[in-house]
XYZ file of C-alpha atoms in Angstrom:
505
model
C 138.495 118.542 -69.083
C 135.379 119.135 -67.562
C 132.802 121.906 -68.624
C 133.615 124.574 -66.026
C 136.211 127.166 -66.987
C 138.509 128.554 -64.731
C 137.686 131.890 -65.677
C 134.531 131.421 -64.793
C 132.602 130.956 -61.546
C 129.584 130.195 -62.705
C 127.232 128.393 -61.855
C 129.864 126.579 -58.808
C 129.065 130.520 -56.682
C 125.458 129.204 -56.651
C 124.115 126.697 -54.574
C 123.026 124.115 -55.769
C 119.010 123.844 -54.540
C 118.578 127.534 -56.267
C 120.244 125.522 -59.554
C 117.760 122.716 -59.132
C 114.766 125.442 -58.435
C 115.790 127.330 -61.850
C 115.892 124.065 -63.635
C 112.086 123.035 -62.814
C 110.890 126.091 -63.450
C 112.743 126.347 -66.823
C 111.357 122.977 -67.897
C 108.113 123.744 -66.497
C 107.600 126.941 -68.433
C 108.892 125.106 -71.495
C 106.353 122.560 -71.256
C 103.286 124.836 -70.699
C 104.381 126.751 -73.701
C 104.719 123.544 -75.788
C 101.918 121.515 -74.831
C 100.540 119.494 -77.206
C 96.607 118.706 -77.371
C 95.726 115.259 -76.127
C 96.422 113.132 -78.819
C 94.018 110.468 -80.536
C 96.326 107.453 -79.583
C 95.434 104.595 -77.256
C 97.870 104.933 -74.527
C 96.650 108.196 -72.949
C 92.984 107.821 -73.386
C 92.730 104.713 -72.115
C 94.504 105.572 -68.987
C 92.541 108.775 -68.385
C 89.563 107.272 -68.671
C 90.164 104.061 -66.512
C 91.897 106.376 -63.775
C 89.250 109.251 -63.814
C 86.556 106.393 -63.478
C 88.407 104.294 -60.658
C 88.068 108.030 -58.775
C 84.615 108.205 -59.595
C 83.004 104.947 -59.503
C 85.991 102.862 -57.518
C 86.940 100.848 -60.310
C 88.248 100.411 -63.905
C 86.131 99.655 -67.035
C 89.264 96.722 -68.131
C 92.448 95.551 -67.284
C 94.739 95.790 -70.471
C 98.614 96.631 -71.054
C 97.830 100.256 -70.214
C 95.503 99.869 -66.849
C 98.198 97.766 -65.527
C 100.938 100.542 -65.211
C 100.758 101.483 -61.949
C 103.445 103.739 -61.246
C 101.601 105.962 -63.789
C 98.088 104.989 -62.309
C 98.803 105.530 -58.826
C 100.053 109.604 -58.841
C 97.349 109.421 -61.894
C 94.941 109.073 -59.473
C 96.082 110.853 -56.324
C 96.102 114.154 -58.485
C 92.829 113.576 -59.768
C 91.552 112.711 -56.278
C 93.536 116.227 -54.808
C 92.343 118.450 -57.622
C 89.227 116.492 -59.595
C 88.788 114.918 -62.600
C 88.359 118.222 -64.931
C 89.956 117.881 -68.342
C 92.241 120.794 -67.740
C 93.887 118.233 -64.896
C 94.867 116.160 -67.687
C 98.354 118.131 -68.223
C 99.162 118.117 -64.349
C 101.142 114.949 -64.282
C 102.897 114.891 -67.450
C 104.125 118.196 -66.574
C 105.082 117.381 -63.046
C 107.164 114.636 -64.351
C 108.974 116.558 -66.486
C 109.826 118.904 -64.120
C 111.143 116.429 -61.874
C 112.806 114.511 -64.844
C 114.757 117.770 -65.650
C 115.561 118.143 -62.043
C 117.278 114.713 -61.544
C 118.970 114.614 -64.550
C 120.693 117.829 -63.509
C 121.623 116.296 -59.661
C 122.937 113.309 -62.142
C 125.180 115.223 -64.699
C 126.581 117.076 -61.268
C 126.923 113.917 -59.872
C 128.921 112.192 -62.929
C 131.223 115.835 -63.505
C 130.149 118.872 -62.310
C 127.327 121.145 -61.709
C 127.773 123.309 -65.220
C 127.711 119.355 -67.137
C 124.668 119.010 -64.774
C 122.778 121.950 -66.699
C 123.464 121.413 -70.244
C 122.189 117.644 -69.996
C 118.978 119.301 -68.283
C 118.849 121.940 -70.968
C 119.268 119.488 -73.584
C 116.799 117.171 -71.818
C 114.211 119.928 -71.852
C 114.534 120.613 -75.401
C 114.645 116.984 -76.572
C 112.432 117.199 -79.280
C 110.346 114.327 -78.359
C 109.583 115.772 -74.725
C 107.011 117.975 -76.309
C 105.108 114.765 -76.589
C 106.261 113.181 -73.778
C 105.591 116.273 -71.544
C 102.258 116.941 -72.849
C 100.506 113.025 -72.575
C 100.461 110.376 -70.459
C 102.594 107.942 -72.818
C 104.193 105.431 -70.105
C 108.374 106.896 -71.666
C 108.305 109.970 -69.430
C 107.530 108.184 -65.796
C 109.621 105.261 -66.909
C 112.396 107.363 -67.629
C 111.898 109.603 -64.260
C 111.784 106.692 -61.949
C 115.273 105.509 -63.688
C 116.477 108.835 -63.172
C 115.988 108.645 -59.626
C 117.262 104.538 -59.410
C 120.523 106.332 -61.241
C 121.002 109.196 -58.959
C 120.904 106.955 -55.584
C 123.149 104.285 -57.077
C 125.618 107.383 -58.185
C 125.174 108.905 -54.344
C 125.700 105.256 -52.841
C 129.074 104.618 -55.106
C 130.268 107.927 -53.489
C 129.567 107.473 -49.552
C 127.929 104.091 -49.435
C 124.571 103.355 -47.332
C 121.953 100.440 -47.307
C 118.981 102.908 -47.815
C 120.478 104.565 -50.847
C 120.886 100.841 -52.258
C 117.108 100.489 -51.209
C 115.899 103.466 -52.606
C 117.680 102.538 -55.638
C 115.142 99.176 -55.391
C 112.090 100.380 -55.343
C 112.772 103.711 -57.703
C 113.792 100.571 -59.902
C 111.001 98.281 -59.651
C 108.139 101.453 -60.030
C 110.113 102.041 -63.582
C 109.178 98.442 -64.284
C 105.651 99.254 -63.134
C 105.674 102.125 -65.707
C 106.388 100.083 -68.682
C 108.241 96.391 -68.724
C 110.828 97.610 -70.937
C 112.677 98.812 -68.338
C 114.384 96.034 -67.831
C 116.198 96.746 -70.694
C 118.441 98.870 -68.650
C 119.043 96.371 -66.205
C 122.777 95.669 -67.130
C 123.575 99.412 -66.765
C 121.692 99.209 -63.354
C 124.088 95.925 -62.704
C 127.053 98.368 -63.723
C 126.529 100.677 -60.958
C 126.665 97.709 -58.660
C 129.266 96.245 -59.636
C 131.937 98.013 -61.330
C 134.653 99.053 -58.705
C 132.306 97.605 -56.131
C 133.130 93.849 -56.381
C 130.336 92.861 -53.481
C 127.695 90.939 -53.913
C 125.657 92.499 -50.212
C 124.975 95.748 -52.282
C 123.094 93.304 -55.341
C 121.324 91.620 -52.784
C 119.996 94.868 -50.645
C 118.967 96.282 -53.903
C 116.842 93.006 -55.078
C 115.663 92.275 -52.138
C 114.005 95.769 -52.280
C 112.952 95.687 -56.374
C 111.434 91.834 -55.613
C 109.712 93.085 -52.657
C 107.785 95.619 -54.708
C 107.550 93.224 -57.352
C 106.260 90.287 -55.162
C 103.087 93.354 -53.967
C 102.619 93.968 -57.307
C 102.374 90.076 -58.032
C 100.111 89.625 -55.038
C 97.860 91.964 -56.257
C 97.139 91.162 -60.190
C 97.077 87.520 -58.842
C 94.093 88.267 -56.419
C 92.326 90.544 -58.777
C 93.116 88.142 -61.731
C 93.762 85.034 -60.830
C 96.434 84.591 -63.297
C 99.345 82.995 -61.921
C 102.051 85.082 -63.382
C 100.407 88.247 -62.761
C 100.848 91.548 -64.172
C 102.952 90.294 -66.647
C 100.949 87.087 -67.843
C 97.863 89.829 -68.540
C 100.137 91.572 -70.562
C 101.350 89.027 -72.250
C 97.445 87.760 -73.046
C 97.021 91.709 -74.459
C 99.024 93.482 -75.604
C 101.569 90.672 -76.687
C 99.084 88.454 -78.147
C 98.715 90.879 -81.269
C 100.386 90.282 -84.013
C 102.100 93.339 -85.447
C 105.419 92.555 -84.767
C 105.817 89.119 -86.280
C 109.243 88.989 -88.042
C 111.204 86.743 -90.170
C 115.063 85.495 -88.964
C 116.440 87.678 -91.551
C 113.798 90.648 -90.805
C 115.132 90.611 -87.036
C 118.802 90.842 -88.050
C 118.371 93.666 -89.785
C 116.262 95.523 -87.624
C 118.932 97.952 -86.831
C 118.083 99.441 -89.656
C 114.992 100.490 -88.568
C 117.200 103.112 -86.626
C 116.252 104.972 -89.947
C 113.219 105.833 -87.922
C 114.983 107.923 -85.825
C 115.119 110.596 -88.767
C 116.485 113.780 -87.561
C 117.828 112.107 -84.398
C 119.811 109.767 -85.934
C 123.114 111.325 -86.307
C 122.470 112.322 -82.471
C 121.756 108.456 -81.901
C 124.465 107.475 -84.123
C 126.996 109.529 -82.814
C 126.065 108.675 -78.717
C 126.467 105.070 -79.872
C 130.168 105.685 -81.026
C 131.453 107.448 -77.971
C 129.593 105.241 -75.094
C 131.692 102.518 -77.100
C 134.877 104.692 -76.837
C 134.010 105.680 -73.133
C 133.885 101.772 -72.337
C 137.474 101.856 -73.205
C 138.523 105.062 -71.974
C 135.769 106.264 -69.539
C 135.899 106.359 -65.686
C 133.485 103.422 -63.915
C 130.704 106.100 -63.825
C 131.331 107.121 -67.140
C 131.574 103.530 -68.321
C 127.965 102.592 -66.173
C 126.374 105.455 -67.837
C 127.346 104.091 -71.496
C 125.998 100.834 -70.431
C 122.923 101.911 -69.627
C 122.544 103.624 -73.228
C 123.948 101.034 -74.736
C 121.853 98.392 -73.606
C 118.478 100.568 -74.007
C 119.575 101.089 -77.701
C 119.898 97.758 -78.370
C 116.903 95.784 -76.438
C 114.902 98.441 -78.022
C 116.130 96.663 -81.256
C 116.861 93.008 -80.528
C 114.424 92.076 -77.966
C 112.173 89.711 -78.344
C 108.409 88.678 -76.936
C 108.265 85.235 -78.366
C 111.080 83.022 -80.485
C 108.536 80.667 -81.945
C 107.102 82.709 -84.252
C 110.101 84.996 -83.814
C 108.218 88.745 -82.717
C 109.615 91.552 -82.044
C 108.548 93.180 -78.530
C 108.033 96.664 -79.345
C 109.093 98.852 -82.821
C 111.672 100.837 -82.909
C 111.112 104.246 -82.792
C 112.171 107.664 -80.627
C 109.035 107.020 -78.274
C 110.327 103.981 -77.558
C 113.939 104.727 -76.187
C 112.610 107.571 -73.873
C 114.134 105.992 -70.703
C 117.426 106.090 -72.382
C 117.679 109.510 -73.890
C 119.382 111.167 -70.441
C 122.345 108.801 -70.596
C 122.736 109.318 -74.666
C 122.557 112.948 -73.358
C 125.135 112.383 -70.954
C 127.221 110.114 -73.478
C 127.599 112.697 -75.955
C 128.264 115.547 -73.543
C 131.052 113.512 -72.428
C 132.596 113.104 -75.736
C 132.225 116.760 -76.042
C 134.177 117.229 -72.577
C 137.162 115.064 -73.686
C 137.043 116.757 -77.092
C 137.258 119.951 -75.240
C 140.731 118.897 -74.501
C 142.531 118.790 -77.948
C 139.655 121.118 -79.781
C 137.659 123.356 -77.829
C 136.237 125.182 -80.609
C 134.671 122.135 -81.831
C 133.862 121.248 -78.665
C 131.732 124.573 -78.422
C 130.439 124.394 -82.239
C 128.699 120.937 -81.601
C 127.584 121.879 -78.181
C 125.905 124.708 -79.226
C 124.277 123.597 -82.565
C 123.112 120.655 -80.046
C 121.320 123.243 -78.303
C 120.171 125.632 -81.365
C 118.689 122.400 -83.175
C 116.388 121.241 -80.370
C 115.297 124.733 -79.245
C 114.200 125.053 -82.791
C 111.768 121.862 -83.005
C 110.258 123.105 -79.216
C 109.670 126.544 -81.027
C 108.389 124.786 -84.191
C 105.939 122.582 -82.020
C 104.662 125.466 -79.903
C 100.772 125.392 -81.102
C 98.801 128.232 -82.471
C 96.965 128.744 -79.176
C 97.547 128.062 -75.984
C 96.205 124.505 -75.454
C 95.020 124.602 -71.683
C 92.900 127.904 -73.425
C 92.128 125.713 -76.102
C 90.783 122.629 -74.459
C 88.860 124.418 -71.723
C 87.085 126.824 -74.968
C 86.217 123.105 -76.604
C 84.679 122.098 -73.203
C 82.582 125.144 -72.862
C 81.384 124.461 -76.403
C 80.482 121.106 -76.204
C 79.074 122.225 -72.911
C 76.880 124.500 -75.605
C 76.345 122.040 -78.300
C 74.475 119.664 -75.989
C 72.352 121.899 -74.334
C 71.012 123.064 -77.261
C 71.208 119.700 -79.004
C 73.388 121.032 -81.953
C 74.521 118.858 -84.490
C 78.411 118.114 -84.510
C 80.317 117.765 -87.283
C 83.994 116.208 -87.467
C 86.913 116.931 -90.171
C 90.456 115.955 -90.325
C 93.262 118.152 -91.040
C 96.191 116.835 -91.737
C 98.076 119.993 -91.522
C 97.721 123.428 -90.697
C 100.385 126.161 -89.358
C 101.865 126.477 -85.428
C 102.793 129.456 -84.056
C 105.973 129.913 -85.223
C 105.048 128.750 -88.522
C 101.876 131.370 -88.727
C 104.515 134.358 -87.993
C 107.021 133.397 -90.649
C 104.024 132.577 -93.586
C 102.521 136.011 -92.384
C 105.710 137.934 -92.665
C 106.001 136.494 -96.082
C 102.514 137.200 -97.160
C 101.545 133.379 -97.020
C 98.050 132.212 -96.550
C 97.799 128.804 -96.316
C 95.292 126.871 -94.838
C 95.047 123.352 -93.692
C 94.150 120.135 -95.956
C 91.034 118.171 -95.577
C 91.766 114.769 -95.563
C 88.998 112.271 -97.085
C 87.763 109.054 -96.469
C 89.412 108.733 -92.904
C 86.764 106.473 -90.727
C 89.622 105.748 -88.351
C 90.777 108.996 -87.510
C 86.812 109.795 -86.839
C 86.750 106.783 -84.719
C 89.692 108.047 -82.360
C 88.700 111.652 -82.066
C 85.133 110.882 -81.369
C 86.242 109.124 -78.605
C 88.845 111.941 -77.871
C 85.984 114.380 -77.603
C 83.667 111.908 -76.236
C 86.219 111.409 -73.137
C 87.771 114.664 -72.564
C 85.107 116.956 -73.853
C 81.802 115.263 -72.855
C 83.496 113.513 -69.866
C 81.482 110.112 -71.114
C 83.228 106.504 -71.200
C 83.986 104.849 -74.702
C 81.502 103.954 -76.879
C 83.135 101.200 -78.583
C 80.116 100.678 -80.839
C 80.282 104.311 -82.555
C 80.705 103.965 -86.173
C 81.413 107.582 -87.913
C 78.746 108.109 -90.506
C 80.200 110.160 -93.422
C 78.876 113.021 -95.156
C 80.606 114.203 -98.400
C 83.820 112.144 -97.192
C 85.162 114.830 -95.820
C 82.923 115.603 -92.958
C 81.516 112.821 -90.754
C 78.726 112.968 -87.786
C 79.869 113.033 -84.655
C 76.836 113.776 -82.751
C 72.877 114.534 -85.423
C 71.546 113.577 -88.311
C 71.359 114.600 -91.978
C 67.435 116.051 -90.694
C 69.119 118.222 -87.541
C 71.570 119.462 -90.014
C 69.066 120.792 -92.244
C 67.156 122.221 -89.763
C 70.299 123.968 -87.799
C 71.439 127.273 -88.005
C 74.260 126.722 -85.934
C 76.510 123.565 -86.017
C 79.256 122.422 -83.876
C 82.361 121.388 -86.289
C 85.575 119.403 -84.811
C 88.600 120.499 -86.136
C 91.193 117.931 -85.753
C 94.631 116.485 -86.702
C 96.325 113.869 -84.607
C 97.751 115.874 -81.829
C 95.501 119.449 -82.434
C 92.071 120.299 -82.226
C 89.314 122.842 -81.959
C 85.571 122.497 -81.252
C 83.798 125.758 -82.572
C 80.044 126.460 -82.721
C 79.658 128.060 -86.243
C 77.213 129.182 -88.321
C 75.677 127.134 -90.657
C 75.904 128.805 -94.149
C 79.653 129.396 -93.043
C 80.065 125.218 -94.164
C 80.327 124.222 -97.764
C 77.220 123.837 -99.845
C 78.187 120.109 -100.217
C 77.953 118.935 -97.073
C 73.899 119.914 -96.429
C 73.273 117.833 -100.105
C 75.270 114.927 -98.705
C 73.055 115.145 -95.549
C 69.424 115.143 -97.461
């Protein structure tokens, strides 16, 4: 039933720290070759910024939903403080975590089978398609989803051969996932699960809160003394983040949210198909099998149905793949487990799904490999707006809203394809956020919240001069941008249309 077959040794002949040592390196190779360009969202910015300043200056310039995750903060800062706050450092954690995310989810899947189920849920957790984002920023899903990992792996350990410290370790692991991002608690009841089922005790619930509310009452202690708000980290939050208004529904909008699954797009049938055989395993499964299935089950649907206020009804996050990162190693596990007991009556099926399981996300890592390398990348745009200011050149920003990766390049090539990326107009907002992009992790300044991007022709906007520099230049700095890509290049300045030197006089 399991994965192993008994013509086969592999990989039971090799122990298991060389298995865990191939597995970070696999997922750490993976993610340098995939990396993604910091992207022109909120979530990482902000938390770069506030970190690499607190290492700098000793403090933060606000406290807001993202300043307050500290379990991200806190090695945030510690790696800045070991290896400095250069640009390039950026990549360190997310990459880390990955590595380590890979890692336990392996010592789970050995833990809940065997050590062959403990690779393909790594594999597959590797290739997830949304880990090339999630490996490449510092969006709060990743370290949320590590720390769980871990709370998972010591609860699976303690069910086995018992132990207060496991049940402690469990605790804390727990309560630095809810310092991540709050929504952890969305997998409480799986967490519960592991307690409980086949363990009817209550001393191992109590060891284990007694350790989560211990790092929970620090973390109150501290927001309160900073703060002075008498619910803490959470009350902030709740005066931030949760006072916007985005996700203001209607009764009948909130029951049908689960169709916002649609969002999901090419990871819906995945989705879909996890959520009918943790269901099944809840009938059928062993305990661990049925804890694990809890613990996807009840991400999947607080990421739906939960709420941060009843009166007005609002939703407390969308739904979306970004949002159920936490959850994606037990859906992972869920459906591998299907496979396993579908092994049994049709093990060419079995094999089929397994593998196009494995061809599909290997394919969107390949597809989202960039053009260029993006540690090369970012550390070429540093030089050159190391260049552009010292010899005060104008800047110039456009937005692309596509152009070719790697993989895509090859194939147009090979079919004699030249297609360039499209110039997007009118797009004031996009300027905003990669102005500050550049401004933070190219000029290593703090937000200008005040910037306004001037246009040109519509098309190209001023980051940095004036319709009289650009005149007068013979060189210009352009930015190059989409959401999660760019390039800084020092060009010269007949090599820009016509247009945009009439739109600057």
């Amino acid at each position: 039933m399991a994965f192993s077959s008994k013509g086969s040794r592999f990989p039971d002949n090799y122990p298991v720290p060389v298995l865990a040592l191939v597995v970070a390196l696999f997922a750490v190779a993976v993610r340098l070759i995939s990396l993604e360009y910091v992207e022109i969202g909120g979530d990482s910015l902000c938390v770069w910024e506030n970190v690499r300043n607190l290492v700098e200056s000793g403090h933060y310039f606000e406290w807001n939903h993202h300043t307050m995750r500290w379990a991200i903060n806190l090695p945030l800062y510690f790696v800045l403080k070991i290896f400095g706050t250069s640009s390039l450092n950026y990549y360190i954690l997310p990459v880390c975590y990955s590595a380590v995310s890979a890692l336990l989810a392996f010592l789970v899947g050995s833990r809940l089978r065997d050590r062959r189920f403990g690779l393909m849920t790594a594999l597959l957790l590797v290739l997830y398609p949304k880990m090339t984002t999630m490996g490449s920023q510092l969006w709060p899903g990743l370290y949320e989803m590590t720390y769980l990992l871990g709370c998972v792996l010591a609860l699976l350990c303690w069910r086995r051969g018992g132990g207060w410290k496991l049940l402690a370790l469990a605790g804390i692991l727990a309560a630095f996932a809810w310092g991540s991002r709050m929504t952890s608690i969305y997998y409480g009841p799986g967490v519960l699960a592991l307690l409980v089922i086949g363990r009817p005790n209550v001393k191992p619930v109590l060891i284990f809160s007694l350790f989560f509310f211990l790092v929970l009452g620090g973390e109150w202690f501290y927001f309160f003394s900073d703060t002075g708000n008498i619910l803490g980290r959470f009350g902030i939050v709740t005066q931030t983040h949760v006072a916007q208004d985005e996700l203001l529904v209607s009764v009948g909008a909130y029951l049908l949210n689960v169709l916002k699954l649609i969002k999901f797009r090419g990871l819906l049938p995945v989705v879909l198909g996890a959520l009918f055989v943790a269901v099944w395993l809840l009938r059928r499964g062993n305990d661990n099998e049925k804890c694990v299935s809890i613990l996807f089950l009840g991400g999947l649907f607080f990421s739906v149905y939960m709420v941060s206020s009843i009166s007005p009804l609002k939703l407390a996050a969308p739904v979306g793949s970004r949002y159920l990162t936490a959850g994606v190693p037990y859906m992972l596990m869920v459906l591998l487990l299907g496979l396993d007991y579908w092994n049994v009556s049709s093990p060419r099926g079995a094999r089929i799904v397994r593998w196009c399981l494995i061809i599909a996300f290997a394919a969107f890592t390949l597809k989202e490999v960039p053009e260029q390398n993006t540690l090369t990348r970012l550390q070429r745009d540093i030089e050159n707006a190391r260049i552009t200011e010292q010899e005060r050149l104008p800047v110039v920003m456009r937005f692309n809203a596509w152009t070719p990766n790697g993989i895509e390049k090859l194939a147009m090539n090979l079919a004699g394809i030249e297609k360039k990326g499209r110039l997007k107009i009118h797009e004031d907002g996009k300027m905003c956020k990669n102005a500050r992009r550049m401004r933070i992790m190219l000029f290593k300044r703090s937000t200008d919240k005040s910037f306004e991007p001037v246009t040109i022709d519509g098309y190209y906007y001023f980051y940095s001069g004036d319709a009289e520099s650009l005149a007068e230049s013979t060189r210009i700095g352009v930015s190059d941008f989409a959401r999660k890509r760019h390039k800084l290049m020092i060009v010269p300045a007949e090599s820009l249309p016509s247009e945009i030197f009439k739109g600057a006089k």
